mmCIF file of C-alpha atoms in Angstrom:
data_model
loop_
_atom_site.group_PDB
_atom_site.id
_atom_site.type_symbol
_atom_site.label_atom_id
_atom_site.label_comp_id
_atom_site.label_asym_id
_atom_site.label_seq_id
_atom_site.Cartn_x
_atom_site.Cartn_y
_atom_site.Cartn_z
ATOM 1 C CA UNK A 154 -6.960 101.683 21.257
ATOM 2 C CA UNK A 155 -9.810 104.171 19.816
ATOM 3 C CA UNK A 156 -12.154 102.278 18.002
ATOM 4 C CA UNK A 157 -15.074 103.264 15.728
ATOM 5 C CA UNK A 158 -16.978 100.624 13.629
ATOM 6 C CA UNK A 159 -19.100 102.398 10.473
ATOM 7 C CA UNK A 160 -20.882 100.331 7.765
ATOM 8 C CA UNK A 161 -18.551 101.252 5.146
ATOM 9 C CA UNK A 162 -15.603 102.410 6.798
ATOM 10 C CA UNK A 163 -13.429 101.045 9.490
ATOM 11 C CA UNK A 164 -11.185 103.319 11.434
ATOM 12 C CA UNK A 165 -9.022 102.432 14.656
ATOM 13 C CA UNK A 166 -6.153 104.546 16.538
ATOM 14 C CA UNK A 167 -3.393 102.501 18.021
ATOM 15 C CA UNK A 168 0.010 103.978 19.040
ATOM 16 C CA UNK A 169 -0.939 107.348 17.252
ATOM 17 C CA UNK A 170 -1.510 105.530 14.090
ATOM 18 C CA UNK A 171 -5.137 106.009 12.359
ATOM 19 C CA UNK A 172 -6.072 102.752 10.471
ATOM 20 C CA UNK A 173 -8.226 103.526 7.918
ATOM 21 C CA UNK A 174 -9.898 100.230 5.775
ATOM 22 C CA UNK A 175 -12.958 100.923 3.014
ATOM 23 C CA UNK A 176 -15.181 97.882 4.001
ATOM 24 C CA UNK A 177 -17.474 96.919 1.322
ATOM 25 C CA UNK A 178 -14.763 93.284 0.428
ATOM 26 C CA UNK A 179 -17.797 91.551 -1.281
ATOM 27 C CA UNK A 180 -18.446 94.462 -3.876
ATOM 28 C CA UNK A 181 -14.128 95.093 -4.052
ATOM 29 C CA UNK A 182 -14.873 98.361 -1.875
ATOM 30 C CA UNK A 183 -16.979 99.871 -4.564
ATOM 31 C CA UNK A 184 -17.837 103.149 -3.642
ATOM 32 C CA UNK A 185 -21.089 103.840 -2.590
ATOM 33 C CA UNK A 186 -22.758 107.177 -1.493
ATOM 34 C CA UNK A 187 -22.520 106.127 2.131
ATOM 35 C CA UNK A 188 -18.523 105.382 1.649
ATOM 36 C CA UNK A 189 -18.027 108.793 0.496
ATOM 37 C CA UNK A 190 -19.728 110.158 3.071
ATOM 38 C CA UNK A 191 -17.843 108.088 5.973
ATOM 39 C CA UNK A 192 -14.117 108.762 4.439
ATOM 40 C CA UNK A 193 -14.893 112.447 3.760
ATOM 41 C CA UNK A 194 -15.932 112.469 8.200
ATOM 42 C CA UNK A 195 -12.770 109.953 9.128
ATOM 43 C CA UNK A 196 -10.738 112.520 7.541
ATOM 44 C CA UNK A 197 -12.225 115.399 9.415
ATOM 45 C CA UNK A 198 -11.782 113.410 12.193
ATOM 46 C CA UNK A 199 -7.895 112.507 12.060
ATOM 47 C CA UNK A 200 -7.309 116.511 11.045
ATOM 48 C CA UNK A 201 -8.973 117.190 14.224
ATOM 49 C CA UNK A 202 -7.342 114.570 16.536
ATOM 50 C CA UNK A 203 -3.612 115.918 17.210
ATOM 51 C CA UNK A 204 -2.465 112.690 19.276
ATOM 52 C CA UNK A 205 -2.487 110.863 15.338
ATOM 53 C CA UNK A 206 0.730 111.020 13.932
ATOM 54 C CA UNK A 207 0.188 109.150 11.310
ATOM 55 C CA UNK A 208 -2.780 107.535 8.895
ATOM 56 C CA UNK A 209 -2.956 104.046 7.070
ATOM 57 C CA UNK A 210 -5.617 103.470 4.554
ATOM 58 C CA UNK A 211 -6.327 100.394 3.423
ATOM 59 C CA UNK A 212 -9.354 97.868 2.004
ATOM 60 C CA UNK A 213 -11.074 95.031 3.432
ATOM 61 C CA UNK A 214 -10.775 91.648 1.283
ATOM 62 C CA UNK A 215 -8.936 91.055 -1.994
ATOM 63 C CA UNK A 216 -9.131 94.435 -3.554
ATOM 64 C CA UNK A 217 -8.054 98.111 -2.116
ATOM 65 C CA UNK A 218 -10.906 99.808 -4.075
ATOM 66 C CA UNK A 219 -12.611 98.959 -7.642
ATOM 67 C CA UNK A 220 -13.517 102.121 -8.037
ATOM 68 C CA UNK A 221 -17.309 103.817 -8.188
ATOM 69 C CA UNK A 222 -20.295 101.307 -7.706
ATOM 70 C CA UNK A 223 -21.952 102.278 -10.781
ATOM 71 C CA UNK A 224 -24.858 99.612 -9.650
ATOM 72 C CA UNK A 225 -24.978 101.801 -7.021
ATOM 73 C CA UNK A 226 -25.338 104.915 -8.982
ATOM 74 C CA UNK A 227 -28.088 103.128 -11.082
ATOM 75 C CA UNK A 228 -29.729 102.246 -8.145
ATOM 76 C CA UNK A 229 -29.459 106.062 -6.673
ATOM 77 C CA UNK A 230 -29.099 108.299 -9.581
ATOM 78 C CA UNK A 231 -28.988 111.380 -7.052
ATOM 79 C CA UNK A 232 -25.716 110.620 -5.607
ATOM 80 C CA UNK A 233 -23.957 111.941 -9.032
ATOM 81 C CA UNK A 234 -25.214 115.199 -8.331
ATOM 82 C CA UNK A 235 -25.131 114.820 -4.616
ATOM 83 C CA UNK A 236 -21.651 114.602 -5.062
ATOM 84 C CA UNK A 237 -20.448 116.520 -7.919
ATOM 85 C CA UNK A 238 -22.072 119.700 -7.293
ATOM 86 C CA UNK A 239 -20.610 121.792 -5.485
ATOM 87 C CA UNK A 240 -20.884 124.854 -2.533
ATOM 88 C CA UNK A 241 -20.088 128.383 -3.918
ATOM 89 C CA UNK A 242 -17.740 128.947 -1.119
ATOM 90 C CA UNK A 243 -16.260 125.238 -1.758
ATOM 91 C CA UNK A 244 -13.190 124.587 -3.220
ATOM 92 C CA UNK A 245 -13.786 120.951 -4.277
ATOM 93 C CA UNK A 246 -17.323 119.044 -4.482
ATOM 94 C CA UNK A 247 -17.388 115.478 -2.689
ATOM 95 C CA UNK A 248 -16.010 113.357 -5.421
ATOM 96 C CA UNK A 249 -12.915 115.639 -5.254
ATOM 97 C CA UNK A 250 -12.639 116.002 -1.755
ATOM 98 C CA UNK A 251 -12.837 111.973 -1.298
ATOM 99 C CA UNK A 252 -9.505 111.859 -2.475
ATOM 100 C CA UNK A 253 -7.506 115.401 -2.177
ATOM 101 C CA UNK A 254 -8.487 115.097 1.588
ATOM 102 C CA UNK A 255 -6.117 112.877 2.369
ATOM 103 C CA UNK A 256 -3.519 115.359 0.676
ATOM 104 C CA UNK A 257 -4.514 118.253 3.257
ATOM 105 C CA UNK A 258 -4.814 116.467 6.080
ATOM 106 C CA UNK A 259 -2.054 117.732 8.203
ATOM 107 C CA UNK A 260 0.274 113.994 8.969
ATOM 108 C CA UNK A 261 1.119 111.530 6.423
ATOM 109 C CA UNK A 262 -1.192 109.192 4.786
ATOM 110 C CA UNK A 263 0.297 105.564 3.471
ATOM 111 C CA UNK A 264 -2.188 103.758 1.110
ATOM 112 C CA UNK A 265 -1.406 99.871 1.058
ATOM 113 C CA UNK A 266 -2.575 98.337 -2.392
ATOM 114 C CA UNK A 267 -3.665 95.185 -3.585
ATOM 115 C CA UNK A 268 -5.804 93.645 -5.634
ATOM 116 C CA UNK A 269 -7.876 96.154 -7.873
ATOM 117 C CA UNK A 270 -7.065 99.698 -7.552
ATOM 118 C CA UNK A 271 -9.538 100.899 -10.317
ATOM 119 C CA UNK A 272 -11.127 104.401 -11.294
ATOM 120 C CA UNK A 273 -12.491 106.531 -8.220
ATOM 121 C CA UNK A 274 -10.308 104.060 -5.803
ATOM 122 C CA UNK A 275 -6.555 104.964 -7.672
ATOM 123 C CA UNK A 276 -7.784 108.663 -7.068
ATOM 124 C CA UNK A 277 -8.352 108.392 -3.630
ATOM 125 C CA UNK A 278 -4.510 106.386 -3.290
ATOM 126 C CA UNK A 279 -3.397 109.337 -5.583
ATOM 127 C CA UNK A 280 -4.147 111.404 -2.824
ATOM 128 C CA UNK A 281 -2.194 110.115 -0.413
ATOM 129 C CA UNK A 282 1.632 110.705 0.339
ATOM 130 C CA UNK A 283 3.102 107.417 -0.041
ATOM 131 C CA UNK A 284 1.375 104.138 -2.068
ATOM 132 C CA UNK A 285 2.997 100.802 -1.060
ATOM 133 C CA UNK A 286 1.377 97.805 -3.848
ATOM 134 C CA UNK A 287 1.700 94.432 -4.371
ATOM 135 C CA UNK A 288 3.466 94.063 -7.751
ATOM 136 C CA UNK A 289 0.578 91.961 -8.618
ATOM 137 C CA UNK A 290 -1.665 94.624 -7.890
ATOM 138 C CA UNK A 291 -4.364 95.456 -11.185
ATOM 139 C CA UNK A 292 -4.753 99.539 -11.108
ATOM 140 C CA UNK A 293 -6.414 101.477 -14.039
ATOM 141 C CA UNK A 294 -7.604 104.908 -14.683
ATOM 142 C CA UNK A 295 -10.672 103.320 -15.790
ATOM 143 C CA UNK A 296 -13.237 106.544 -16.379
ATOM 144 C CA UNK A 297 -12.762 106.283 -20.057
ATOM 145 C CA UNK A 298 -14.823 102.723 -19.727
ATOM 146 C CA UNK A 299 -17.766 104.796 -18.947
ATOM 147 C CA UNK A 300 -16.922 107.434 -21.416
ATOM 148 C CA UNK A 301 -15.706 110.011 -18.683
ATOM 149 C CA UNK A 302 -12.593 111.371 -17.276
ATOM 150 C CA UNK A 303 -10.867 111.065 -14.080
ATOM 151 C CA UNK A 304 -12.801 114.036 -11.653
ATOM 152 C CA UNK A 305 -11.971 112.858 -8.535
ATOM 153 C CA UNK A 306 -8.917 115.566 -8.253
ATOM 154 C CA UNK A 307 -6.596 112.779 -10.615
ATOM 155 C CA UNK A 308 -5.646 115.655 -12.404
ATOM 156 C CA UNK A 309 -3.894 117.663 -9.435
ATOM 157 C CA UNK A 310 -2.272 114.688 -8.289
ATOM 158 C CA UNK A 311 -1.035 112.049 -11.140
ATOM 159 C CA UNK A 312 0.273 114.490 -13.080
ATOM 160 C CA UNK A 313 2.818 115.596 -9.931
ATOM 161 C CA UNK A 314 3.742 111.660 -10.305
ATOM 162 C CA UNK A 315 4.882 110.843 -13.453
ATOM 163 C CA UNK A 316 5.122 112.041 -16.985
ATOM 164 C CA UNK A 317 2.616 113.984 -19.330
ATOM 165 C CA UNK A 318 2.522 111.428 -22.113
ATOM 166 C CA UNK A 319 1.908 108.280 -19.573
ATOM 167 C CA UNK A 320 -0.365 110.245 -17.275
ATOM 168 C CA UNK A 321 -2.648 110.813 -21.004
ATOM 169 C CA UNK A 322 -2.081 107.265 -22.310
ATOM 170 C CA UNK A 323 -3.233 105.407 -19.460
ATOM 171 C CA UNK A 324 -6.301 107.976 -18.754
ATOM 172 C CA UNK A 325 -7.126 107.545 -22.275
ATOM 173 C CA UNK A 326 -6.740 104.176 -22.964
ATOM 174 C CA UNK A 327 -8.463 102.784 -19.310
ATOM 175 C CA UNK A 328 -5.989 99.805 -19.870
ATOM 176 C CA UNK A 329 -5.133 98.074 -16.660
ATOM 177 C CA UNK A 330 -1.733 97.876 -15.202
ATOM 178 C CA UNK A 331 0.462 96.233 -12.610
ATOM 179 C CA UNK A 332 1.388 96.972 -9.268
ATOM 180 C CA UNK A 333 5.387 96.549 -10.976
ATOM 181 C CA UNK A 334 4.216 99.067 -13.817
ATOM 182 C CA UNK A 335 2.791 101.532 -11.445
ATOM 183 C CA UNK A 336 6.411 101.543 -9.744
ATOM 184 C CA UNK A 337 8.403 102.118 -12.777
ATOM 185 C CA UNK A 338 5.878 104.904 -14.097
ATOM 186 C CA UNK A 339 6.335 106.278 -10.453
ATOM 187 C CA UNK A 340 2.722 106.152 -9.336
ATOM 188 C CA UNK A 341 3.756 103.622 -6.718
ATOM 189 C CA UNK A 342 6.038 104.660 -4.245
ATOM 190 C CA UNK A 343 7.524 101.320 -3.276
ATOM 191 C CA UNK A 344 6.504 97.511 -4.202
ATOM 192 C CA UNK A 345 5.919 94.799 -1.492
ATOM 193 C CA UNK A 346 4.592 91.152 -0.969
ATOM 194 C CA UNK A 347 3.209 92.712 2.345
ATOM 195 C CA UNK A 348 1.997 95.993 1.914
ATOM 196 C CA UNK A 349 0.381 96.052 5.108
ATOM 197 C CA UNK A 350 3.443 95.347 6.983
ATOM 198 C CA UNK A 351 5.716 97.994 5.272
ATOM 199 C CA UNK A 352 2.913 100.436 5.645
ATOM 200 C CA UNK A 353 2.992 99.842 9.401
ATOM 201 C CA UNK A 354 6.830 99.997 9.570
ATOM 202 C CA UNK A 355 6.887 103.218 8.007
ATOM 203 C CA UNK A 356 4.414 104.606 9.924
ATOM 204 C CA UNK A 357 5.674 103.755 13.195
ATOM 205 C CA UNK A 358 9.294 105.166 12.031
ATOM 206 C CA UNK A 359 7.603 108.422 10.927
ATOM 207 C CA UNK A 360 5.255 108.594 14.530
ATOM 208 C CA UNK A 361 8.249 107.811 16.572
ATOM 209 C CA UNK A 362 9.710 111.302 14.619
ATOM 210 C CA UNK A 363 8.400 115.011 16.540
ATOM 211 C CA UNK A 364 5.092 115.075 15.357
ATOM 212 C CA UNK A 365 5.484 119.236 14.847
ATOM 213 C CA UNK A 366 7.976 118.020 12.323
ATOM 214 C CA UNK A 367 6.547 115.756 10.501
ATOM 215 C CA UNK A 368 3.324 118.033 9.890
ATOM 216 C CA UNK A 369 5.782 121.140 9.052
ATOM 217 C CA UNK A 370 6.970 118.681 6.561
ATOM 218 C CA UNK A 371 3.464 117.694 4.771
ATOM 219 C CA UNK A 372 3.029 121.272 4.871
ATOM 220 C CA UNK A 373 6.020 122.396 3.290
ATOM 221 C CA UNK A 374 6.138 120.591 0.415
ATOM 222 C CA UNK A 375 2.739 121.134 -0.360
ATOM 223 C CA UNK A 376 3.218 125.086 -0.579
ATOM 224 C CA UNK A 377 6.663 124.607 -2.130
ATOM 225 C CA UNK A 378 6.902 121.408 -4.290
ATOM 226 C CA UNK A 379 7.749 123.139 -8.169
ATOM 227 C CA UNK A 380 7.211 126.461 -6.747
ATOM 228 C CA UNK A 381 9.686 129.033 -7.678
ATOM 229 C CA UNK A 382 12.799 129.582 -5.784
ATOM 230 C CA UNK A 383 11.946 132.600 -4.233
ATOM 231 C CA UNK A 384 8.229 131.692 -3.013
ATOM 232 C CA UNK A 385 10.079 127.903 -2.060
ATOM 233 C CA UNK A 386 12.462 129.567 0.717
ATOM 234 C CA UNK A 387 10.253 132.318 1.586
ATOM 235 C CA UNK A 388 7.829 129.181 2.970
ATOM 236 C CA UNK A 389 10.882 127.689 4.202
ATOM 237 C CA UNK A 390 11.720 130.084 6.597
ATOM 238 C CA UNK A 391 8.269 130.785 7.814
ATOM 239 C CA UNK A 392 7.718 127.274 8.368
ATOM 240 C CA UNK A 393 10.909 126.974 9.905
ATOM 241 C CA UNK A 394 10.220 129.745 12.545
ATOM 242 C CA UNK A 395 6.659 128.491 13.611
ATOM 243 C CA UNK A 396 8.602 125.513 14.491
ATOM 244 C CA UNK A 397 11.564 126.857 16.680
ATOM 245 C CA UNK A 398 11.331 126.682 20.460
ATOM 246 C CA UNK A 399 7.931 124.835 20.559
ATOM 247 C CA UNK A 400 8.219 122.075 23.305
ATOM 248 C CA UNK A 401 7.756 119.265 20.538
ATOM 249 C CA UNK A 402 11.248 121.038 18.992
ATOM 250 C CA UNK A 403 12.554 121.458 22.449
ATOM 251 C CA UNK A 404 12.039 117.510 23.391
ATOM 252 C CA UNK A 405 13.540 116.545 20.019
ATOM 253 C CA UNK A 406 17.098 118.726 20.802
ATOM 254 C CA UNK A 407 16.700 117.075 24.585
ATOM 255 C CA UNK A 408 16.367 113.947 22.767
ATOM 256 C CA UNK A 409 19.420 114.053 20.352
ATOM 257 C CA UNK A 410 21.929 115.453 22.089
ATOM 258 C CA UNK A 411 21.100 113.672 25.804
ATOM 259 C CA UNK A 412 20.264 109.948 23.281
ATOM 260 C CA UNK A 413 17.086 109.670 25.534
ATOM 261 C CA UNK A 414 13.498 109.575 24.001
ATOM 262 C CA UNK A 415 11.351 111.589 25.704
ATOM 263 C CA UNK A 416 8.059 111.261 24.302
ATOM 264 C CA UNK A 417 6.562 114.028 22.358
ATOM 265 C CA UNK A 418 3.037 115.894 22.950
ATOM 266 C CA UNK A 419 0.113 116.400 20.594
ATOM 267 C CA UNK A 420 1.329 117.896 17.528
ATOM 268 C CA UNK A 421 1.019 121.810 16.541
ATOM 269 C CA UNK A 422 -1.546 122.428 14.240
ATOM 270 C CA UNK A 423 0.024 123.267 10.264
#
């Protein structure tokens, strides 16, 4: 096991599995200037490490994430520009690229919920590929509290989940809603009393898969998901072909038609 300990983030490799846990518990993960800072660099750092097959994030305590510290903020007015303004050659400033990170990264990310999920945290869950909640869970687009809207890339990635008119009501409103709602709306991908445990389970079925594979996959249906047909199977194909013959492909045919279980190598990068 790889293990890193960082004052607001916790972040340990085991079995080609990055655990990823916000760690402020007493302040419900709150995020702080310093958290941003810390899950922008784990990030980097699982995009950079190939052995990682797959990522769990998760929070310490009761809560996932309540969202921005805004006693922080008080505290530290220059983190709001700190963070929101951007780099010319950017493409996202840091309250953006908190959360969409986790979409680009190049293996799957599974965000366990419970607790509060509020604001700046339901972004950054948003933002990953699969959301497993307790149906007790509390979530809320909350930004309207403070008279804002959601800016931490919410609008790339709720509206891929569910419908126009929900995605607007709830952002509008700010009203809180549970774990069970957030399934049926399809914001959650799956409810559990444990969603550590499922989180785990599915991530050890997905690393166990060819690791090329799986990061074709992410990549795939990023370029392609409600493209048109003919840009969908033109990304196909090329995807397709940068997988062929590479030894992680050649170990998986070995694999299935011999019904050993060769291990794979480092993933390709996508």
């Amino acid at each position: 096991m790889a293990k890193a300990d960082m004052s607001r983030v916790n972040f340990d490799v085991k079995d080609n599995i990055a655990y990823v846990s916000l760690n402020r518990p007493e302040k419900h993960n709150g995020l702080d200037l310093l958290m941003f800072k810390e899950l922008i660099d784990t990030a980097k750092k699982i995009t950079r490490d190939k052995s990682i097959r797959a990522v769990i994030l998760t929070g310490e305590g009761d809560s996932f994430c309540a969202g921005l510290d805004f006693k922080a903020v008080s505290k530290k007015p220059s983190m709001v520009p700190q963070l929101f303004l951007k780099f010319p050659w950017s493409k996202w400033n840091d309250f953006q690229k908190v959360a969409l990170i986790w979409r680009n990264i190049p293996v799957p990310v599974i965000t366990a919920i419970k607790g509060n999920c509020f604001g700046g945290g339901l972004q950054i869950a948003l933002g990953s590929d699969y959301r497993i909640a307790r149906p007790d869970a509390s979530l809320s687009v909350m930004e309207i509290k403070w008279g804002l809207i959601p800016d931490m890339s919410g609008t790339v990635t709720l509206t891929t989940l569910t419908r126009y008119d929900i995605a607007q009501e709830l952002t509008m409103t700010g009203r809180k809603f549970s774990g069970k709602d957030a399934y049926e709306y399809g914001i959650v991908s799956k409810l559990s009393d444990n969603p550590m445990e499922d989180a785990i389970a599915l991530a050890t079925t997905i690393a166990e898969k060819s690791p090329d594979a799986i990061s074709a996959t992410k990549f795939l249906f990023r370029k392609t998901w409600k493209a048109n047909p003919v840009t969908a199977l033109l990304w196909e194909r090329w995807t397709q072909m940068r997988l062929l013959g590479r030894k992680n492909q050649r170990i998986a045919m070995k694999n299935g038609l011999s019904g050993k279980n060769e291990p794979f190598v480092d993933r390709s990068s996508f």
